[in-house]
Short mmCIF file of N, CA and C in Angstrom, two decimals:
data_model
loop_
_atom_site.label_atom_id
_atom_site.label_comp_id
_atom_site.label_asym_id
_atom_site.label_seq_id
_atom_site.Cartn_x
_atom_site.Cartn_y
_atom_site.Cartn_z
N MET A 4 -131.99 114.50 -2.98
CA MET A 4 -131.04 114.99 -3.96
C MET A 4 -129.74 114.21 -3.82
N THR A 5 -129.24 113.68 -4.91
CA THR A 5 -127.96 112.98 -4.94
C THR A 5 -126.86 113.96 -5.31
N THR A 6 -125.72 113.86 -4.65
CA THR A 6 -124.57 114.71 -4.93
C THR A 6 -123.45 113.87 -5.51
N LEU A 7 -122.90 114.34 -6.62
CA LEU A 7 -121.77 113.68 -7.25
C LEU A 7 -120.55 114.58 -7.14
N GLY A 8 -119.45 114.04 -6.64
CA GLY A 8 -118.17 114.74 -6.63
C GLY A 8 -117.31 114.16 -7.73
N LEU A 9 -117.18 114.90 -8.82
CA LEU A 9 -116.43 114.42 -9.98
C LEU A 9 -114.98 114.86 -9.88
N ILE A 10 -114.09 113.90 -9.90
CA ILE A 10 -112.66 114.15 -9.69
C ILE A 10 -111.88 113.71 -10.91
N ARG A 11 -111.01 114.59 -11.38
CA ARG A 11 -110.04 114.18 -12.40
C ARG A 11 -108.83 113.60 -11.68
N HIS A 12 -108.32 112.50 -12.17
CA HIS A 12 -107.18 111.82 -11.55
C HIS A 12 -105.97 112.74 -11.40
N GLY A 13 -105.02 112.35 -10.55
CA GLY A 13 -103.77 113.09 -10.39
C GLY A 13 -102.92 112.99 -11.65
N VAL A 14 -101.86 113.77 -11.67
CA VAL A 14 -101.03 113.91 -12.86
C VAL A 14 -100.16 112.67 -13.12
N THR A 15 -99.87 112.44 -14.40
CA THR A 15 -99.01 111.34 -14.85
C THR A 15 -97.84 111.93 -15.64
N ASP A 16 -96.86 111.09 -15.92
CA ASP A 16 -95.75 111.55 -16.77
C ASP A 16 -96.26 111.98 -18.14
N TRP A 17 -97.23 111.27 -18.68
CA TRP A 17 -97.76 111.65 -20.00
C TRP A 17 -98.50 112.99 -19.94
N ASN A 18 -99.17 113.30 -18.82
CA ASN A 18 -99.76 114.64 -18.68
C ASN A 18 -98.66 115.68 -18.78
N ASP A 19 -97.57 115.46 -18.06
CA ASP A 19 -96.45 116.41 -18.05
C ASP A 19 -95.81 116.55 -19.42
N GLU A 20 -95.85 115.50 -20.21
CA GLU A 20 -95.24 115.51 -21.55
C GLU A 20 -96.25 115.90 -22.65
N TYR A 21 -97.49 116.20 -22.26
CA TYR A 21 -98.57 116.55 -23.20
C TYR A 21 -98.82 115.43 -24.21
N ARG A 22 -98.76 114.19 -23.72
CA ARG A 22 -99.07 113.03 -24.56
C ARG A 22 -100.52 112.62 -24.33
N THR A 23 -101.18 112.27 -25.40
CA THR A 23 -102.56 111.81 -25.31
C THR A 23 -102.58 110.43 -24.66
N GLN A 24 -103.39 110.29 -23.61
CA GLN A 24 -103.42 109.03 -22.86
C GLN A 24 -104.53 108.09 -23.31
N GLY A 25 -105.75 108.58 -23.37
CA GLY A 25 -106.86 107.73 -23.76
C GLY A 25 -106.96 106.48 -22.91
N HIS A 26 -107.10 105.33 -23.56
CA HIS A 26 -107.23 104.05 -22.84
C HIS A 26 -105.88 103.49 -22.40
N SER A 27 -104.78 104.11 -22.82
CA SER A 27 -103.46 103.63 -22.37
C SER A 27 -103.41 103.71 -20.85
N ASP A 28 -102.94 102.65 -20.23
CA ASP A 28 -102.99 102.58 -18.77
C ASP A 28 -101.70 103.15 -18.16
N ILE A 29 -101.65 104.46 -18.07
CA ILE A 29 -100.49 105.18 -17.57
C ILE A 29 -100.69 105.47 -16.08
N PRO A 30 -99.73 105.09 -15.23
CA PRO A 30 -99.90 105.29 -13.78
C PRO A 30 -99.66 106.74 -13.36
N LEU A 31 -100.10 107.06 -12.17
CA LEU A 31 -99.75 108.35 -11.57
C LEU A 31 -98.24 108.44 -11.42
N ASN A 32 -97.72 109.65 -11.51
CA ASN A 32 -96.31 109.84 -11.13
C ASN A 32 -96.29 110.30 -9.67
N GLU A 33 -95.12 110.58 -9.15
CA GLU A 33 -95.01 110.93 -7.73
C GLU A 33 -95.82 112.19 -7.40
N ARG A 34 -95.77 113.18 -8.28
CA ARG A 34 -96.55 114.40 -8.04
C ARG A 34 -98.05 114.10 -8.06
N GLY A 35 -98.48 113.18 -8.95
CA GLY A 35 -99.88 112.77 -9.00
C GLY A 35 -100.33 112.10 -7.71
N ARG A 36 -99.44 111.29 -7.13
CA ARG A 36 -99.76 110.66 -5.84
C ARG A 36 -99.87 111.71 -4.73
N GLN A 37 -98.98 112.69 -4.77
CA GLN A 37 -99.04 113.77 -3.78
C GLN A 37 -100.34 114.56 -3.93
N GLN A 38 -100.74 114.82 -5.17
CA GLN A 38 -102.01 115.51 -5.41
C GLN A 38 -103.18 114.71 -4.84
N ALA A 39 -103.15 113.39 -5.07
CA ALA A 39 -104.22 112.54 -4.55
C ALA A 39 -104.24 112.54 -3.03
N GLU A 40 -103.08 112.55 -2.41
CA GLU A 40 -103.00 112.62 -0.93
C GLU A 40 -103.60 113.93 -0.42
N LEU A 41 -103.24 115.04 -1.07
CA LEU A 41 -103.78 116.35 -0.65
C LEU A 41 -105.30 116.38 -0.85
N LEU A 42 -105.77 115.84 -1.95
CA LEU A 42 -107.21 115.77 -2.19
C LEU A 42 -107.89 114.89 -1.14
N SER A 43 -107.25 113.79 -0.77
CA SER A 43 -107.85 112.88 0.21
C SER A 43 -108.00 113.57 1.57
N LYS A 44 -107.06 114.46 1.92
CA LYS A 44 -107.18 115.19 3.19
C LYS A 44 -108.39 116.10 3.17
N ARG A 45 -108.63 116.74 2.04
CA ARG A 45 -109.82 117.58 1.90
C ARG A 45 -111.09 116.73 1.99
N ILE A 46 -111.11 115.64 1.21
CA ILE A 46 -112.27 114.75 1.18
C ILE A 46 -112.51 114.13 2.56
N GLY A 47 -111.42 113.91 3.30
CA GLY A 47 -111.51 113.27 4.61
C GLY A 47 -112.40 113.99 5.60
N ILE A 48 -112.56 115.30 5.45
CA ILE A 48 -113.40 116.06 6.38
C ILE A 48 -114.81 116.30 5.82
N GLU A 49 -115.09 115.72 4.65
CA GLU A 49 -116.41 115.84 4.04
C GLU A 49 -117.14 114.51 4.13
N HIS A 50 -118.46 114.54 3.93
CA HIS A 50 -119.26 113.31 3.99
C HIS A 50 -119.47 112.75 2.58
N TRP A 51 -118.94 111.55 2.36
CA TRP A 51 -119.13 110.83 1.10
C TRP A 51 -119.47 109.38 1.42
N ASP A 52 -120.43 108.82 0.67
CA ASP A 52 -120.92 107.47 0.94
C ASP A 52 -120.27 106.39 0.08
N TYR A 53 -119.97 106.73 -1.19
CA TYR A 53 -119.45 105.74 -2.12
C TYR A 53 -118.37 106.39 -2.99
N ILE A 54 -117.49 105.54 -3.53
CA ILE A 54 -116.49 106.00 -4.50
C ILE A 54 -116.53 105.05 -5.69
N TYR A 55 -116.70 105.65 -6.87
CA TYR A 55 -116.62 104.91 -8.13
C TYR A 55 -115.41 105.44 -8.89
N SER A 56 -114.80 104.56 -9.69
CA SER A 56 -113.63 104.96 -10.45
C SER A 56 -113.59 104.26 -11.80
N SER A 57 -112.94 104.91 -12.73
CA SER A 57 -112.50 104.27 -13.96
C SER A 57 -111.59 103.11 -13.56
N ASP A 58 -111.50 102.11 -14.41
CA ASP A 58 -110.62 100.99 -14.11
C ASP A 58 -109.18 101.22 -14.57
N LEU A 59 -108.88 102.37 -15.17
CA LEU A 59 -107.50 102.69 -15.55
C LEU A 59 -106.72 103.11 -14.30
N SER A 60 -105.47 102.69 -14.20
CA SER A 60 -104.71 102.80 -12.95
C SER A 60 -104.56 104.23 -12.44
N ARG A 61 -104.44 105.22 -13.32
CA ARG A 61 -104.25 106.59 -12.83
C ARG A 61 -105.47 107.09 -12.07
N ALA A 62 -106.66 106.70 -12.51
CA ALA A 62 -107.88 107.07 -11.80
C ALA A 62 -108.09 106.18 -10.58
N LEU A 63 -107.87 104.88 -10.77
CA LEU A 63 -108.09 103.93 -9.69
C LEU A 63 -107.18 104.21 -8.50
N GLU A 64 -105.90 104.51 -8.76
CA GLU A 64 -105.00 104.81 -7.65
C GLU A 64 -105.42 106.09 -6.94
N THR A 65 -105.85 107.09 -7.69
CA THR A 65 -106.36 108.32 -7.07
C THR A 65 -107.54 107.98 -6.16
N ALA A 66 -108.47 107.17 -6.66
CA ALA A 66 -109.65 106.78 -5.89
C ALA A 66 -109.27 105.97 -4.65
N GLU A 67 -108.32 105.08 -4.80
CA GLU A 67 -107.92 104.23 -3.66
C GLU A 67 -107.24 105.05 -2.57
N ILE A 68 -106.49 106.06 -2.93
CA ILE A 68 -105.88 106.93 -1.92
C ILE A 68 -106.97 107.65 -1.14
N ILE A 69 -108.00 108.10 -1.82
CA ILE A 69 -109.13 108.77 -1.16
C ILE A 69 -109.91 107.75 -0.33
N GLY A 70 -110.17 106.58 -0.92
CA GLY A 70 -110.94 105.55 -0.22
C GLY A 70 -110.28 105.10 1.07
N LYS A 71 -108.96 105.07 1.06
CA LYS A 71 -108.23 104.64 2.26
C LYS A 71 -108.49 105.58 3.43
N ILE A 72 -108.45 106.89 3.17
CA ILE A 72 -108.66 107.84 4.26
C ILE A 72 -110.13 107.87 4.70
N LYS A 73 -111.03 107.56 3.77
CA LYS A 73 -112.47 107.55 4.09
C LYS A 73 -112.96 106.18 4.54
N ASN A 74 -112.09 105.15 4.42
CA ASN A 74 -112.48 103.78 4.72
C ASN A 74 -113.69 103.34 3.88
N ILE A 75 -113.60 103.67 2.59
CA ILE A 75 -114.65 103.31 1.63
C ILE A 75 -113.99 102.49 0.51
N ASP A 76 -114.58 101.34 0.22
CA ASP A 76 -114.09 100.53 -0.90
C ASP A 76 -114.42 101.22 -2.22
N VAL A 77 -113.51 101.11 -3.16
CA VAL A 77 -113.70 101.72 -4.48
C VAL A 77 -114.35 100.71 -5.41
N ARG A 78 -115.40 101.16 -6.09
CA ARG A 78 -116.07 100.34 -7.09
C ARG A 78 -115.63 100.85 -8.47
N THR A 79 -115.25 99.93 -9.35
CA THR A 79 -114.85 100.36 -10.69
C THR A 79 -115.99 100.19 -11.68
N ASP A 80 -115.98 101.06 -12.67
CA ASP A 80 -116.95 101.00 -13.76
C ASP A 80 -116.19 101.38 -15.03
N PRO A 81 -116.03 100.45 -15.98
CA PRO A 81 -115.27 100.75 -17.19
C PRO A 81 -115.90 101.87 -18.04
N ARG A 82 -117.17 102.18 -17.81
CA ARG A 82 -117.78 103.30 -18.55
C ARG A 82 -117.17 104.64 -18.17
N LEU A 83 -116.45 104.69 -17.03
CA LEU A 83 -115.81 105.92 -16.58
C LEU A 83 -114.43 106.12 -17.20
N ARG A 84 -114.02 105.22 -18.09
CA ARG A 84 -112.71 105.34 -18.74
C ARG A 84 -112.63 106.62 -19.57
N GLU A 85 -111.40 107.04 -19.80
CA GLU A 85 -111.14 108.16 -20.69
C GLU A 85 -111.60 107.79 -22.10
N MET A 86 -111.78 108.80 -22.93
CA MET A 86 -112.14 108.53 -24.32
C MET A 86 -111.06 107.68 -24.98
N ASN A 87 -111.50 106.82 -25.89
CA ASN A 87 -110.56 106.01 -26.65
C ASN A 87 -109.97 106.92 -27.72
N CYS A 88 -108.66 107.11 -27.68
CA CYS A 88 -108.00 108.03 -28.60
C CYS A 88 -107.33 107.34 -29.78
N GLY A 89 -107.62 106.07 -29.96
CA GLY A 89 -107.16 105.36 -31.14
C GLY A 89 -105.67 105.49 -31.40
N LEU A 90 -105.33 105.82 -32.64
CA LEU A 90 -103.94 105.85 -33.08
C LEU A 90 -103.14 107.01 -32.50
N ILE A 91 -103.80 108.00 -31.91
CA ILE A 91 -103.03 109.15 -31.39
C ILE A 91 -102.57 108.94 -29.95
N GLU A 92 -102.98 107.84 -29.33
CA GLU A 92 -102.54 107.59 -27.95
C GLU A 92 -101.02 107.49 -27.88
N GLY A 93 -100.46 108.16 -26.91
CA GLY A 93 -99.02 108.15 -26.72
C GLY A 93 -98.28 109.21 -27.51
N THR A 94 -99.00 110.00 -28.28
CA THR A 94 -98.35 111.01 -29.12
C THR A 94 -98.56 112.42 -28.57
N THR A 95 -97.64 113.31 -28.92
CA THR A 95 -97.79 114.75 -28.65
C THR A 95 -98.40 115.39 -29.90
N GLU A 96 -98.83 116.62 -29.76
CA GLU A 96 -99.37 117.36 -30.91
C GLU A 96 -98.35 117.40 -32.06
N GLN A 97 -97.10 117.70 -31.75
CA GLN A 97 -96.07 117.79 -32.79
C GLN A 97 -95.86 116.45 -33.48
N GLU A 98 -95.89 115.37 -32.72
CA GLU A 98 -95.75 114.04 -33.32
C GLU A 98 -96.92 113.73 -34.24
N ARG A 99 -98.12 114.17 -33.88
CA ARG A 99 -99.30 113.96 -34.74
C ARG A 99 -99.15 114.75 -36.04
N VAL A 100 -98.71 115.99 -35.93
CA VAL A 100 -98.50 116.82 -37.12
C VAL A 100 -97.43 116.20 -38.02
N ASN A 101 -96.35 115.73 -37.42
CA ASN A 101 -95.28 115.11 -38.19
C ASN A 101 -95.76 113.86 -38.92
N ARG A 102 -96.62 113.09 -38.28
CA ARG A 102 -97.06 111.81 -38.85
C ARG A 102 -98.20 111.97 -39.85
N TRP A 103 -99.21 112.82 -39.50
CA TRP A 103 -100.42 112.90 -40.32
C TRP A 103 -100.70 114.28 -40.91
N GLY A 104 -99.87 115.26 -40.59
CA GLY A 104 -100.09 116.62 -41.10
C GLY A 104 -100.97 117.44 -40.17
N TYR A 105 -101.10 118.72 -40.51
CA TYR A 105 -101.85 119.64 -39.65
C TYR A 105 -103.34 119.32 -39.56
N GLY A 106 -103.86 118.60 -40.52
CA GLY A 106 -105.28 118.22 -40.49
C GLY A 106 -105.53 116.86 -39.88
N TRP A 107 -104.61 116.39 -39.04
CA TRP A 107 -104.72 115.04 -38.46
C TRP A 107 -106.06 114.81 -37.78
N PHE A 108 -106.63 115.86 -37.18
CA PHE A 108 -107.88 115.71 -36.41
C PHE A 108 -109.09 115.47 -37.31
N ARG A 109 -108.94 115.63 -38.61
CA ARG A 109 -110.03 115.36 -39.56
C ARG A 109 -109.98 113.92 -40.08
N LEU A 110 -108.90 113.21 -39.77
CA LEU A 110 -108.70 111.85 -40.26
C LEU A 110 -109.40 110.84 -39.35
N ASP A 111 -109.73 109.69 -39.93
CA ASP A 111 -110.29 108.59 -39.13
C ASP A 111 -109.12 107.83 -38.51
N LEU A 112 -108.82 108.17 -37.27
CA LEU A 112 -107.70 107.55 -36.56
C LEU A 112 -108.18 106.67 -35.41
N GLY A 113 -109.45 106.28 -35.46
CA GLY A 113 -110.00 105.38 -34.45
C GLY A 113 -110.34 106.06 -33.14
N ILE A 114 -110.55 107.38 -33.17
CA ILE A 114 -110.86 108.14 -31.96
C ILE A 114 -112.36 108.08 -31.68
N GLU A 115 -112.70 107.78 -30.45
CA GLU A 115 -114.10 107.73 -30.02
C GLU A 115 -114.74 109.09 -30.24
N SER A 116 -115.95 109.12 -30.76
CA SER A 116 -116.62 110.39 -31.05
C SER A 116 -117.11 111.07 -29.77
N ASN A 117 -117.27 112.38 -29.85
CA ASN A 117 -117.79 113.13 -28.71
C ASN A 117 -119.17 112.63 -28.31
N ASP A 118 -120.01 112.33 -29.29
CA ASP A 118 -121.36 111.83 -28.99
C ASP A 118 -121.32 110.50 -28.24
N GLU A 119 -120.41 109.61 -28.64
CA GLU A 119 -120.28 108.32 -27.95
C GLU A 119 -119.83 108.52 -26.50
N ILE A 120 -118.88 109.43 -26.30
CA ILE A 120 -118.38 109.71 -24.95
C ILE A 120 -119.50 110.26 -24.07
N VAL A 121 -120.22 111.24 -24.60
CA VAL A 121 -121.28 111.88 -23.83
C VAL A 121 -122.40 110.89 -23.51
N LYS A 122 -122.77 110.06 -24.48
CA LYS A 122 -123.82 109.05 -24.23
C LYS A 122 -123.39 108.12 -23.10
N ARG A 123 -122.16 107.63 -23.19
CA ARG A 123 -121.61 106.73 -22.15
C ARG A 123 -121.56 107.45 -20.80
N GLY A 124 -121.08 108.69 -20.80
CA GLY A 124 -120.94 109.46 -19.56
C GLY A 124 -122.27 109.76 -18.89
N LYS A 125 -123.22 110.27 -19.67
CA LYS A 125 -124.53 110.60 -19.11
C LYS A 125 -125.22 109.36 -18.55
N GLN A 126 -125.15 108.25 -19.30
CA GLN A 126 -125.79 107.02 -18.83
C GLN A 126 -125.15 106.51 -17.55
N CYS A 127 -123.82 106.55 -17.48
CA CYS A 127 -123.12 106.07 -16.29
C CYS A 127 -123.46 106.93 -15.07
N LEU A 128 -123.38 108.25 -15.20
CA LEU A 128 -123.67 109.12 -14.06
C LEU A 128 -125.13 109.01 -13.63
N THR A 129 -126.03 108.87 -14.60
CA THR A 129 -127.45 108.69 -14.26
C THR A 129 -127.66 107.37 -13.53
N ASP A 130 -127.05 106.30 -14.02
CA ASP A 130 -127.19 104.98 -13.37
C ASP A 130 -126.68 105.03 -11.92
N ILE A 131 -125.50 105.62 -11.72
CA ILE A 131 -124.93 105.70 -10.37
C ILE A 131 -125.83 106.53 -9.47
N SER A 132 -126.33 107.65 -9.98
CA SER A 132 -127.22 108.51 -9.18
C SER A 132 -128.50 107.79 -8.79
N CYS A 133 -129.08 107.05 -9.73
CA CYS A 133 -130.32 106.31 -9.44
C CYS A 133 -130.08 105.16 -8.47
N ARG A 134 -128.90 104.56 -8.52
CA ARG A 134 -128.54 103.45 -7.63
C ARG A 134 -128.39 103.93 -6.19
N HIS A 135 -128.03 105.21 -6.01
CA HIS A 135 -127.76 105.75 -4.68
C HIS A 135 -128.51 107.07 -4.46
N PRO A 136 -129.84 107.01 -4.43
CA PRO A 136 -130.59 108.26 -4.27
C PRO A 136 -130.30 108.93 -2.93
N ASP A 137 -130.21 110.24 -2.96
CA ASP A 137 -130.01 111.06 -1.76
C ASP A 137 -128.71 110.74 -1.02
N GLN A 138 -127.70 110.30 -1.77
CA GLN A 138 -126.41 110.03 -1.15
C GLN A 138 -125.32 110.84 -1.86
N ASN A 139 -124.12 110.82 -1.27
CA ASN A 139 -122.98 111.56 -1.81
C ASN A 139 -121.98 110.57 -2.39
N ILE A 140 -121.72 110.73 -3.69
CA ILE A 140 -120.88 109.76 -4.40
C ILE A 140 -119.72 110.47 -5.07
N LEU A 141 -118.51 109.97 -4.82
CA LEU A 141 -117.32 110.46 -5.53
C LEU A 141 -117.11 109.61 -6.76
N ILE A 142 -116.75 110.26 -7.85
CA ILE A 142 -116.48 109.58 -9.11
C ILE A 142 -115.14 110.07 -9.62
N VAL A 143 -114.18 109.16 -9.74
CA VAL A 143 -112.84 109.52 -10.20
C VAL A 143 -112.69 109.05 -11.63
N SER A 144 -112.40 110.00 -12.52
CA SER A 144 -112.33 109.68 -13.93
C SER A 144 -111.26 110.53 -14.61
N HIS A 145 -111.54 110.97 -15.83
CA HIS A 145 -110.53 111.56 -16.71
C HIS A 145 -111.01 112.88 -17.31
N GLY A 146 -110.06 113.69 -17.71
CA GLY A 146 -110.34 115.05 -18.16
C GLY A 146 -111.28 115.18 -19.34
N ALA A 147 -110.98 114.52 -20.45
CA ALA A 147 -111.83 114.66 -21.63
C ALA A 147 -113.20 114.04 -21.38
N PHE A 148 -113.22 112.86 -20.77
CA PHE A 148 -114.50 112.19 -20.47
C PHE A 148 -115.39 113.08 -19.62
N LEU A 149 -114.85 113.58 -18.50
CA LEU A 149 -115.64 114.41 -17.60
C LEU A 149 -116.01 115.73 -18.27
N GLY A 150 -115.05 116.36 -18.94
CA GLY A 150 -115.31 117.65 -19.56
C GLY A 150 -116.43 117.60 -20.58
N MET A 151 -116.38 116.62 -21.48
CA MET A 151 -117.42 116.52 -22.51
C MET A 151 -118.78 116.17 -21.90
N THR A 152 -118.78 115.28 -20.92
CA THR A 152 -120.04 114.90 -20.27
C THR A 152 -120.64 116.10 -19.55
N LEU A 153 -119.82 116.85 -18.82
CA LEU A 153 -120.31 118.02 -18.09
C LEU A 153 -120.89 119.07 -19.02
N LYS A 154 -120.29 119.27 -20.18
CA LYS A 154 -120.80 120.28 -21.12
C LYS A 154 -122.22 119.98 -21.56
N ARG A 155 -122.60 118.69 -21.58
CA ARG A 155 -123.97 118.32 -21.96
C ARG A 155 -124.90 118.29 -20.75
N LEU A 156 -124.37 117.92 -19.58
CA LEU A 156 -125.21 117.84 -18.38
C LEU A 156 -125.54 119.22 -17.82
N ILE A 157 -124.57 120.12 -17.88
CA ILE A 157 -124.76 121.46 -17.29
C ILE A 157 -124.34 122.55 -18.29
N PRO A 158 -125.04 122.63 -19.43
CA PRO A 158 -124.65 123.61 -20.45
C PRO A 158 -124.84 125.05 -20.00
N HIS A 159 -125.58 125.25 -18.93
CA HIS A 159 -125.84 126.59 -18.41
C HIS A 159 -124.70 127.12 -17.54
N ILE A 160 -123.65 126.32 -17.33
CA ILE A 160 -122.50 126.72 -16.51
C ILE A 160 -121.31 127.01 -17.43
N ASP A 161 -120.56 128.07 -17.13
CA ASP A 161 -119.36 128.40 -17.91
C ASP A 161 -118.25 127.40 -17.59
N MET A 162 -117.86 126.64 -18.59
CA MET A 162 -116.82 125.64 -18.41
C MET A 162 -115.70 125.85 -19.43
N THR A 163 -115.31 127.10 -19.63
CA THR A 163 -114.25 127.37 -20.59
C THR A 163 -112.90 126.88 -20.07
N GLU A 164 -112.75 126.79 -18.77
CA GLU A 164 -111.51 126.30 -18.17
C GLU A 164 -111.53 124.77 -18.14
N SER A 165 -110.50 124.16 -18.72
CA SER A 165 -110.40 122.69 -18.70
C SER A 165 -110.20 122.18 -17.29
N LEU A 166 -110.70 120.98 -17.03
CA LEU A 166 -110.54 120.38 -15.71
C LEU A 166 -109.07 120.11 -15.41
N LEU A 167 -108.64 120.52 -14.25
CA LEU A 167 -107.26 120.34 -13.81
C LEU A 167 -107.10 118.99 -13.13
N ASN A 168 -105.87 118.45 -13.14
CA ASN A 168 -105.61 117.20 -12.44
C ASN A 168 -105.90 117.36 -10.96
N ALA A 169 -106.53 116.36 -10.38
CA ALA A 169 -106.90 116.31 -8.96
C ALA A 169 -107.89 117.39 -8.56
N SER A 170 -108.67 117.87 -9.55
CA SER A 170 -109.72 118.85 -9.24
C SER A 170 -111.00 118.12 -8.88
N ILE A 171 -111.91 118.84 -8.20
CA ILE A 171 -113.23 118.30 -7.88
C ILE A 171 -114.29 119.27 -8.36
N THR A 172 -115.33 118.68 -8.92
CA THR A 172 -116.52 119.41 -9.39
C THR A 172 -117.72 118.76 -8.72
N ILE A 173 -118.60 119.57 -8.16
CA ILE A 173 -119.76 119.04 -7.42
C ILE A 173 -121.03 119.26 -8.23
N LEU A 174 -121.77 118.16 -8.48
CA LEU A 174 -123.06 118.21 -9.15
C LEU A 174 -124.14 117.71 -8.22
N ASN A 175 -125.32 118.30 -8.36
CA ASN A 175 -126.49 117.85 -7.62
C ASN A 175 -127.57 117.50 -8.63
N THR A 176 -128.30 116.44 -8.36
CA THR A 176 -129.32 115.96 -9.29
C THR A 176 -130.65 116.63 -9.03
N GLY A 177 -130.68 117.94 -9.01
CA GLY A 177 -131.93 118.66 -8.79
C GLY A 177 -132.83 118.63 -10.01
N GLN A 178 -134.07 118.98 -9.81
CA GLN A 178 -135.02 119.05 -10.91
C GLN A 178 -135.23 120.50 -11.29
N PRO A 179 -135.40 120.87 -12.52
CA PRO A 179 -135.52 119.98 -13.68
C PRO A 179 -134.19 119.65 -14.34
N ARG A 180 -133.09 120.18 -13.82
CA ARG A 180 -131.80 119.91 -14.45
C ARG A 180 -130.73 119.73 -13.38
N TRP A 181 -129.59 119.21 -13.82
CA TRP A 181 -128.44 119.08 -12.93
C TRP A 181 -127.96 120.47 -12.53
N ASN A 182 -127.43 120.56 -11.33
CA ASN A 182 -126.89 121.82 -10.84
C ASN A 182 -125.42 121.62 -10.45
N CYS A 183 -124.61 122.62 -10.74
CA CYS A 183 -123.19 122.56 -10.40
C CYS A 183 -122.91 123.59 -9.32
N SER A 184 -122.54 123.12 -8.12
CA SER A 184 -122.28 124.04 -7.01
C SER A 184 -120.80 124.37 -6.86
N LEU A 185 -119.93 123.60 -7.55
CA LEU A 185 -118.48 123.84 -7.48
C LEU A 185 -117.88 123.28 -8.75
N TYR A 186 -117.02 124.09 -9.41
CA TYR A 186 -116.43 123.64 -10.66
C TYR A 186 -114.91 123.71 -10.62
N ASN A 187 -114.25 122.59 -10.91
CA ASN A 187 -112.81 122.55 -11.13
C ASN A 187 -111.99 123.09 -9.94
N CYS A 188 -112.40 122.77 -8.75
CA CYS A 188 -111.75 123.32 -7.55
C CYS A 188 -110.47 122.55 -7.21
N THR A 189 -109.39 123.31 -7.00
CA THR A 189 -108.11 122.72 -6.61
C THR A 189 -107.53 123.43 -5.39
N LYS A 190 -108.36 124.03 -4.56
CA LYS A 190 -107.83 124.79 -3.40
C LYS A 190 -107.04 123.89 -2.44
N HIS A 191 -107.27 122.58 -2.48
CA HIS A 191 -106.56 121.63 -1.63
C HIS A 191 -105.11 121.43 -2.06
N LEU A 192 -104.80 121.82 -3.28
CA LEU A 192 -103.43 121.65 -3.80
C LEU A 192 -102.62 122.87 -3.41
#
């Protein structure tokens, strides 16, 4: 059985400002680095074999802080990137309403579809799991990407709570379906 520890990156200034990040490469802020340090202390006493990360700096820096304490090199995979949010990247909800009206979410603004995200997410997690059978792998990525992928991988689990920054969710590749033994845990913070 392969175990995946899915981690949402630490907080950024845009998270604090409720700005859509998407593919914009926004770094962790100081609080995000502190969150990653606290998470790394928790991870430091657990057994993990590999760390994969999105290539966006907020996820990569979170992964590298963890990798340093575990002495594990971080491998990047661009498929772990956040959803592409097109023209709404960098905007707040109010700015979107001001620019495109209350129905902005019905417009074609170049936003990656949920189906595209889930296809990319499921394929990436499956590939990583198959590459490392019976091992423990940390994957550092992004809230929307992980949330949408998880809803399709483990629809039998209640996921009404959005993934928090620097949270960890544990999946096991059991048969006949994926199993979630821990969801959105932030006790280390």
